[in-house]
Amino acid sequence: METYESVKSNPVQPEQKEKKKGGAWKGIVAVILAAGVVGSTTISAFNLVTLKSYIAEQKKEENPETTEDYVKIADNYEIKPTTNISDAYKSGDTSKLTDKEKETLDMAKKAIKDMKITDSMSDFEKEKAVYDWMTKKLQQDSGALTVIPSTQEDCDNPYGVLKYHNAVCVGYATTFRMFMQMMGIECKVEHNTEKFHSWDVVKIDGDWYITDIYSDAGNGNYANFNVTDAMYGQSQSWDRDYFPAANSLKYNMAYQNKKTVDSIYDLPKALRAAMDKKLGGVMVAFKEDITEEKAQVANAIASSIDNFLMSGNYKDMPYSLGTYNWIQDPDGKGYLFNVTMPGYNTDNTSQNISEKEQKKIDKAVQKAFQGLESANGDGMMMDGASADIENKDMTMDNAAQNGATFSTEETVEAR
């Protein structure tokens, strides 16, 4: 399936500034060029060759050769190959496996049985079964006590992921890849340029798709399942020259959930319907022709919805819209407005606090802090209402769960 995809207007997500590295050499080049201009109208051939060589060396130091495996993410978690395990599964020969690898293989076999995967299933059905199982059965490795992590060990590889059911992004990515390879489905682990996040790119029916199970863990709403480079590139950057391009929408769930409405002013109703179904994403098609002006109006509508969601705390609604952008409909019928809704506000909290315990917490806080005078001198907080308190110590993980986004300079841990 050939897909023509493009971003119609500027990305509406807040711009993410990439961390600059080694900018000093660019300043040196600027000085050399300036000197050449001042001293003469041209730069000698010798100096030009020297300058090009210098630039190449500096770029090589800044950007080491991209590889799939043996890459450190967040300086702590390493992407390692698991082909020996998947090969042993397909051949039935485990003689070359270590005891740890044999245990990993046994756990993987049990997981596949639990997924109810059969040989008669298509590659897409197998992939979806693995995604569903992993997003429901596994948890992100983030304990309340940072010095006592939830996972005992190996949170970045299939052994620890399957044994303890907790993982960092590297664990999710390498485990998903291992399952795909066990089933004969081509799959690679990608990582972003800044090396703080990793995910998978999987080949289904001849086309590549990006799948980020870590980002969908706990909800499994397909917001980051089988997305394209253009969709995922709204929030991440990576070496697109090294990794295969993901451009097809055929097996993307938001595309399969495509809704057609009359005009851009029907967009709020369409998004609300998708939210009521707790979809992770939806693509909206329009019967009217989309001009640049109408595209900007739709962007403004999405921004208004995003602000509305973030300003409240609405049960069973998304914390915010994830990303929204225009892409060309692969059917050749104009443009689609693509919207992701990654996280929903449900009764389940990240701290796993029961309703009874939460009431005790609220009562204790109100008792200790009621009667405090406002710093602005505009009254008393008699009931300890939490709505008037800003949590200045919110962690990045908690903030992200509430819809916040960070620049690459602020994000320092594996996601």
Coordinates of C-alpha atoms in Angstrom, one line a residue:
M1 CA 0.0 0.0 0.0
E2 CA 1.6 3.2 -1.1
T3 CA 1.1 6.1 1.2
Y4 CA 1.7 9.8 0.5
E5 CA 2.1 11.4 3.8
S6 CA 3.1 15.0 4.8
V7 CA 2.5 17.5 7.4
K8 CA 0.2 20.2 6.0
S9 CA 0.9 22.9 8.5
N10 CA 3.5 23.5 11.1
P11 CA 3.3 21.0 14.0
V12 CA 1.0 22.3 16.7
Q13 CA 2.8 20.5 19.5
P14 CA 5.1 22.9 21.4
E15 CA 8.5 23.0 19.7
Q16 CA 11.0 20.7 21.2
K17 CA 14.5 22.1 21.1
E18 CA 17.2 19.6 20.5
K19 CA 20.2 19.7 22.7
K20 CA 23.1 21.3 20.9
K21 CA 26.4 19.5 21.0
G22 CA 29.8 20.6 19.9
G23 CA 28.7 24.0 18.7
A24 CA 32.2 25.4 19.1
W25 CA 33.5 23.9 15.8
K26 CA 30.7 25.8 13.9
G27 CA 32.0 29.0 15.4
I28 CA 35.5 28.2 14.2
V29 CA 34.2 27.5 10.7
A30 CA 32.4 30.8 10.7
V31 CA 35.6 32.6 11.7
I32 CA 37.6 30.9 8.9
L33 CA 34.9 31.7 6.3
A34 CA 34.8 35.3 7.5
A35 CA 38.5 35.6 7.3
G36 CA 38.4 34.2 3.7
V37 CA 35.8 36.7 2.7
V38 CA 37.7 39.6 4.2
G39 CA 41.1 38.6 2.9
S40 CA 40.0 37.7 -0.6
T41 CA 37.0 37.0 -2.7
T42 CA 37.7 33.2 -2.7
I43 CA 39.1 30.5 -0.4
S44 CA 42.1 28.6 -1.8
A45 CA 41.5 25.0 -2.9
F46 CA 43.9 23.8 -0.2
N47 CA 42.1 25.7 2.5
L48 CA 38.7 24.4 1.3
V49 CA 39.8 20.8 1.4
T50 CA 41.3 21.3 4.8
L51 CA 38.1 22.9 6.0
K52 CA 35.9 20.2 4.7
S53 CA 38.1 17.5 6.3
Y54 CA 37.9 19.4 9.6
I55 CA 34.1 19.6 9.5
A56 CA 33.8 15.9 8.7
E57 CA 36.0 14.9 11.6
Q58 CA 34.0 17.2 14.0
K59 CA 30.7 15.8 12.8
K60 CA 32.0 12.3 13.2
E61 CA 32.9 13.0 16.8
E62 CA 29.5 14.6 17.5
N63 CA 27.5 11.9 15.8
P64 CA 29.0 8.4 16.2
E65 CA 27.9 5.8 13.7
T66 CA 24.3 4.6 14.4
T67 CA 23.8 1.0 15.4
E68 CA 20.8 -0.9 16.6
D69 CA 22.3 -2.9 19.4
Y70 CA 24.9 -2.2 22.1
V71 CA 23.5 1.3 22.6
K72 CA 23.3 2.8 26.1
I73 CA 20.0 4.6 26.8
A74 CA 20.1 7.3 29.5
D75 CA 23.6 6.0 30.3
N76 CA 22.2 3.1 32.2
Y77 CA 20.2 0.7 30.0
E78 CA 21.7 -1.2 27.1
I79 CA 20.0 -2.4 24.0
K80 CA 21.3 -6.0 23.4
P81 CA 20.4 -8.6 20.7
T82 CA 18.2 -11.5 21.5
T83 CA 18.4 -13.4 18.2
N84 CA 20.0 -16.4 19.9
I85 CA 16.8 -16.9 21.9
S86 CA 14.5 -16.4 18.9
D87 CA 16.6 -18.7 16.7
A88 CA 16.5 -21.4 19.4
Y89 CA 12.7 -21.1 19.5
K90 CA 12.4 -21.6 15.8
S91 CA 14.9 -24.4 15.5
G92 CA 14.1 -26.1 18.8
D93 CA 17.8 -26.3 19.6
T94 CA 18.7 -24.8 22.9
S95 CA 22.1 -26.3 23.3
K96 CA 23.9 -22.9 22.7
L97 CA 21.8 -21.0 25.2
T98 CA 22.9 -20.1 28.7
D99 CA 20.7 -21.1 31.7
K100 CA 19.4 -17.5 31.9
E101 CA 18.5 -17.5 28.2
K102 CA 16.8 -20.9 28.5
E103 CA 14.7 -19.5 31.3
T104 CA 13.9 -16.5 29.2
L105 CA 12.8 -18.8 26.3
D106 CA 10.6 -20.8 28.6
M107 CA 8.9 -17.7 29.9
A108 CA 8.4 -16.4 26.4
K109 CA 6.8 -19.6 25.3
K110 CA 4.3 -19.4 28.2
A111 CA 3.6 -15.8 27.3
I112 CA 2.9 -16.7 23.7
K113 CA 0.5 -19.4 24.9
D114 CA -1.2 -16.8 27.1
M115 CA -1.5 -14.5 24.1
K116 CA -3.4 -17.3 22.3
I117 CA -1.3 -16.9 19.2
T118 CA -1.7 -19.5 16.5
D119 CA 0.1 -20.2 13.2
S120 CA -3.1 -19.4 11.3
M121 CA -3.0 -15.8 12.4
S122 CA -1.7 -13.0 10.2
D123 CA 1.4 -11.1 11.1
F124 CA -0.7 -8.1 12.0
E125 CA -2.9 -10.3 14.3
K126 CA 0.2 -11.7 16.0
E127 CA 1.7 -8.3 16.4
K128 CA -1.5 -6.9 17.9
A129 CA -1.8 -9.9 20.3
V130 CA 1.8 -9.2 21.6
Y131 CA 1.0 -5.5 22.0
D132 CA -2.2 -6.2 23.9
W133 CA -0.5 -8.7 26.2
M134 CA 2.5 -6.5 26.9
T135 CA 0.5 -3.3 27.6
K136 CA -1.9 -5.1 29.9
K137 CA 0.5 -7.5 31.7
L138 CA 3.6 -5.4 32.1
Q139 CA 4.3 -2.2 34.0
Q140 CA 6.8 0.6 33.7
D141 CA 9.7 0.4 36.1
S142 CA 9.2 3.5 38.4
G143 CA 8.9 2.9 42.1
A144 CA 7.8 5.4 44.7
L145 CA 11.2 5.1 46.3
T146 CA 13.8 5.8 43.6
V147 CA 16.6 4.1 45.6
I148 CA 14.4 0.9 45.8
P149 CA 13.2 0.3 42.2
S150 CA 10.2 -1.8 41.6
T151 CA 12.1 -4.2 39.4
Q152 CA 14.7 -6.3 41.2
E153 CA 17.0 -6.5 38.1
D154 CA 17.2 -6.8 34.4
C155 CA 14.5 -4.2 33.6
D156 CA 16.1 -3.5 30.3
N157 CA 16.0 -7.1 28.8
P158 CA 13.4 -9.8 28.2
Y159 CA 14.6 -11.9 31.1
G160 CA 13.8 -9.3 33.7
V161 CA 10.7 -8.0 31.8
L162 CA 9.1 -11.5 31.7
K163 CA 10.2 -12.6 35.2
Y164 CA 9.3 -9.4 37.1
H165 CA 6.8 -7.8 34.7
N166 CA 8.4 -4.4 35.1
A167 CA 10.5 -2.6 32.5
V168 CA 12.0 0.6 31.2
C169 CA 11.6 1.5 27.5
V170 CA 14.6 -0.6 26.5
G171 CA 13.0 -3.7 28.2
Y172 CA 9.8 -3.1 26.3
A173 CA 11.5 -2.6 23.0
T174 CA 13.9 -5.6 23.2
T175 CA 11.1 -7.9 24.5
F176 CA 8.7 -6.9 21.7
R177 CA 11.5 -7.4 19.2
M178 CA 12.2 -10.9 20.6
F179 CA 8.6 -11.9 20.3
M180 CA 8.4 -10.6 16.7
Q181 CA 11.6 -12.5 15.7
M182 CA 10.3 -15.7 17.3
M183 CA 7.4 -15.5 15.0
G184 CA 9.5 -14.7 11.9
I185 CA 8.4 -11.0 11.8
E186 CA 11.2 -8.5 11.0
C187 CA 11.6 -6.0 13.7
K188 CA 14.3 -3.5 14.9
V189 CA 14.8 -1.5 18.0
E190 CA 15.2 2.2 17.3
H191 CA 16.4 4.9 19.6
N192 CA 16.2 8.7 19.5
T193 CA 19.1 11.0 18.7
E194 CA 19.6 12.0 22.3
K195 CA 19.6 8.4 23.5
F196 CA 17.0 8.7 26.3
H197 CA 14.2 6.6 24.6
S198 CA 13.9 3.5 22.5
W199 CA 11.0 1.8 20.6
D200 CA 10.4 -0.7 17.8
V201 CA 9.9 -0.5 14.1
V202 CA 8.2 -3.7 12.7
K203 CA 7.6 -4.9 9.2
I204 CA 4.0 -6.0 8.4
D205 CA 3.0 -7.1 4.9
G206 CA 6.0 -5.4 3.4
D207 CA 5.6 -2.0 5.1
W208 CA 7.3 -0.7 8.3
Y209 CA 5.5 0.7 11.3
I210 CA 6.7 2.3 14.5
T211 CA 5.3 0.8 17.7
D212 CA 6.1 2.2 21.2
I213 CA 4.7 -0.1 23.8
Y214 CA 6.3 1.7 26.7
S215 CA 4.3 4.8 25.9
D216 CA 1.1 2.8 25.8
A217 CA 1.8 0.7 28.9
G218 CA -1.2 0.5 31.3
N219 CA -3.8 1.7 28.8
G220 CA -3.2 -0.2 25.6
N221 CA -5.2 2.3 23.6
Y222 CA -3.0 2.0 20.4
A223 CA -1.9 5.7 20.5
N224 CA 1.6 4.6 19.6
F225 CA 0.8 1.4 17.8
N226 CA 1.8 1.1 14.1
V227 CA 2.3 4.8 13.6
T228 CA 4.3 6.5 10.8
D229 CA 7.5 8.5 10.9
A230 CA 5.6 11.7 10.3
M231 CA 3.3 10.9 13.3
Y232 CA 6.0 9.8 15.7
G233 CA 8.3 12.5 14.5
Q234 CA 6.1 15.1 16.2
S235 CA 7.8 14.1 19.5
Q236 CA 11.0 12.2 18.7
S237 CA 14.0 12.5 16.4
W238 CA 16.2 9.7 15.2
D239 CA 18.6 8.7 12.5
R240 CA 16.3 8.2 9.6
D241 CA 19.1 7.4 7.2
Y242 CA 19.9 4.3 9.2
F243 CA 16.5 3.0 10.3
P244 CA 13.8 1.9 7.7
A245 CA 11.2 4.4 6.9
A246 CA 7.7 3.9 8.3
N247 CA 5.2 5.5 5.9
S248 CA 2.2 3.2 5.7
L249 CA -1.2 3.7 7.5
K250 CA -2.8 0.5 6.5
Y251 CA -2.4 -1.1 9.9
N252 CA -2.6 2.0 12.0
M253 CA -5.5 1.9 14.5
A254 CA -6.3 5.6 14.2
Y255 CA -6.6 5.3 10.4
Q256 CA -8.8 2.2 10.9
N257 CA -10.9 4.4 13.2
K258 CA -11.2 7.1 10.6
K259 CA -14.3 9.3 10.9
T260 CA -15.7 11.4 8.1
V261 CA -17.5 14.6 8.9
D262 CA -19.1 17.4 6.9
S263 CA -16.9 20.4 8.0
I264 CA -14.1 21.4 10.3
Y265 CA -16.7 22.6 12.8
D266 CA -17.8 19.0 13.3
L267 CA -14.3 18.2 14.7
P268 CA -15.2 18.7 18.4
K269 CA -18.1 16.3 18.1
A270 CA -15.9 13.7 16.3
L271 CA -13.1 13.9 18.9
R272 CA -15.6 13.7 21.8
A273 CA -17.0 10.5 20.3
A274 CA -13.5 9.1 20.1
M275 CA -12.8 10.1 23.7
D276 CA -16.0 8.4 24.9
K277 CA -14.7 5.2 23.4
K278 CA -11.3 5.9 25.0
L279 CA -9.5 5.6 21.7
G280 CA -5.8 6.4 21.6
G281 CA -6.1 8.2 18.4
V282 CA -8.4 9.1 15.5
M283 CA -8.1 10.5 12.0
V284 CA -10.9 12.8 10.8
A285 CA -11.7 13.2 7.1
F286 CA -13.8 16.1 5.8
K287 CA -16.3 16.2 3.0
E288 CA -15.4 19.8 2.3
D289 CA -12.1 20.8 0.6
I290 CA -9.4 21.7 3.2
T291 CA -7.7 25.0 2.4
E292 CA -4.8 26.4 4.3
E293 CA -7.2 28.8 6.1
K294 CA -9.5 25.9 7.1
A295 CA -6.5 23.9 8.3
Q296 CA -5.5 26.7 10.6
V297 CA -9.1 26.9 12.0
A298 CA -9.0 23.1 12.7
N299 CA -5.7 23.6 14.5
A300 CA -7.3 26.3 16.6
I301 CA -10.2 24.1 17.4
A302 CA -7.8 21.3 18.5
S303 CA -5.8 23.8 20.6
S304 CA -9.0 25.0 22.3
I305 CA -10.0 21.4 23.1
D306 CA -6.5 20.7 24.4
N307 CA -6.6 23.8 26.7
F308 CA -10.1 22.8 27.9
L309 CA -8.9 19.3 28.9
M310 CA -5.7 20.6 30.6
S311 CA -7.7 23.2 32.6
G312 CA -9.9 20.6 34.2
N313 CA -9.7 17.2 35.7
Y314 CA -12.4 15.4 33.8
K315 CA -13.1 11.8 34.7
D316 CA -12.7 9.3 31.8
M317 CA -11.4 12.1 29.5
P318 CA -7.8 12.5 28.2
Y319 CA -5.5 14.7 30.3
S320 CA -4.8 16.5 27.0
L321 CA -4.4 15.9 23.4
G322 CA -1.1 14.3 22.6
T323 CA -0.3 15.6 19.1
Y324 CA -2.4 16.7 16.2
N325 CA -1.3 17.3 12.6
W326 CA -2.4 17.1 9.0
I327 CA -1.5 14.1 6.8
Q328 CA -2.5 13.2 3.3
D329 CA -5.1 10.5 3.0
P330 CA -3.6 7.5 1.3
D331 CA -6.9 7.0 -0.5
G332 CA -6.1 10.2 -2.3
K333 CA -9.1 12.0 -1.0
G334 CA -7.7 15.1 0.5
Y335 CA -6.2 15.5 4.0
L336 CA -6.8 13.8 7.4
F337 CA -6.6 15.5 10.7
N338 CA -4.7 13.1 12.9
V339 CA -5.2 13.4 16.7
T340 CA -3.6 11.3 19.5
M341 CA -5.1 10.9 23.0
P342 CA -2.5 8.9 24.9
G343 CA -3.6 9.1 28.5
Y344 CA -7.1 9.1 30.2
N345 CA -8.0 10.3 33.7
T346 CA -9.5 7.2 35.3
D347 CA -10.0 6.1 38.9
N348 CA -6.7 4.2 38.7
T349 CA -3.8 6.4 40.0
S350 CA -0.1 6.0 39.4
Q351 CA 0.4 5.6 43.1
N352 CA -2.0 2.7 43.4
I353 CA -3.8 4.4 46.3
S354 CA -7.2 3.1 47.3
E355 CA -10.2 5.4 47.6
K356 CA -10.3 4.7 51.4
E357 CA -6.6 5.6 51.7
Q358 CA -7.0 8.7 49.6
K359 CA -9.8 10.0 51.9
K360 CA -7.5 9.5 54.9
I361 CA -4.8 11.4 53.1
D362 CA -7.2 14.3 52.3
K363 CA -8.5 14.4 55.9
A364 CA -4.9 14.5 57.3
V365 CA -3.8 17.3 54.9
Q366 CA -6.9 19.4 55.6
K367 CA -6.5 19.0 59.3
A368 CA -2.9 20.1 59.2
F369 CA -3.2 23.0 56.8
Q370 CA -6.7 24.5 57.2
G371 CA -6.8 28.1 58.3
L372 CA -3.6 29.2 56.4
E373 CA -3.7 32.7 55.1
S374 CA -3.3 33.3 51.4
A375 CA 0.1 34.9 50.4
N376 CA -1.9 37.3 48.2
G377 CA -4.0 38.4 51.1
D378 CA -7.2 37.4 49.4
G379 CA -8.8 35.2 52.1
M380 CA -8.3 32.1 54.1
M381 CA -8.1 28.5 53.0
M382 CA -10.5 27.2 55.6
D383 CA -11.0 23.7 54.2
G384 CA -7.6 22.8 52.9
A385 CA -8.9 22.6 49.4
S386 CA -6.3 20.9 47.2
A387 CA -7.5 22.9 44.2
D388 CA -5.7 26.0 45.5
I389 CA -2.3 24.2 46.0
E390 CA 0.2 23.9 43.2
N391 CA 2.4 20.8 43.4
K392 CA 5.9 22.3 42.7
D393 CA 7.6 19.1 43.3
M394 CA 5.8 17.0 40.7
T395 CA 8.2 14.5 39.1
M396 CA 8.7 14.3 35.4
D397 CA 7.0 10.9 35.3
N398 CA 3.9 12.2 37.1
A399 CA 3.8 15.3 35.0
A400 CA 4.0 13.3 31.8
Q401 CA 1.1 11.1 33.0
N402 CA -0.8 14.3 33.4
G403 CA -0.1 15.3 29.8
A404 CA 3.0 17.4 30.1
T405 CA 5.7 17.5 27.4
F406 CA 9.4 18.2 27.9
S407 CA 12.1 19.4 25.7
T408 CA 15.0 17.1 25.2
E409 CA 17.2 19.2 27.5
E410 CA 14.8 18.6 30.3
T411 CA 14.3 14.8 29.8
V412 CA 17.2 13.0 31.3
E413 CA 15.9 9.5 32.1
A414 CA 14.9 6.6 29.9
R415 CA 11.3 6.7 28.9

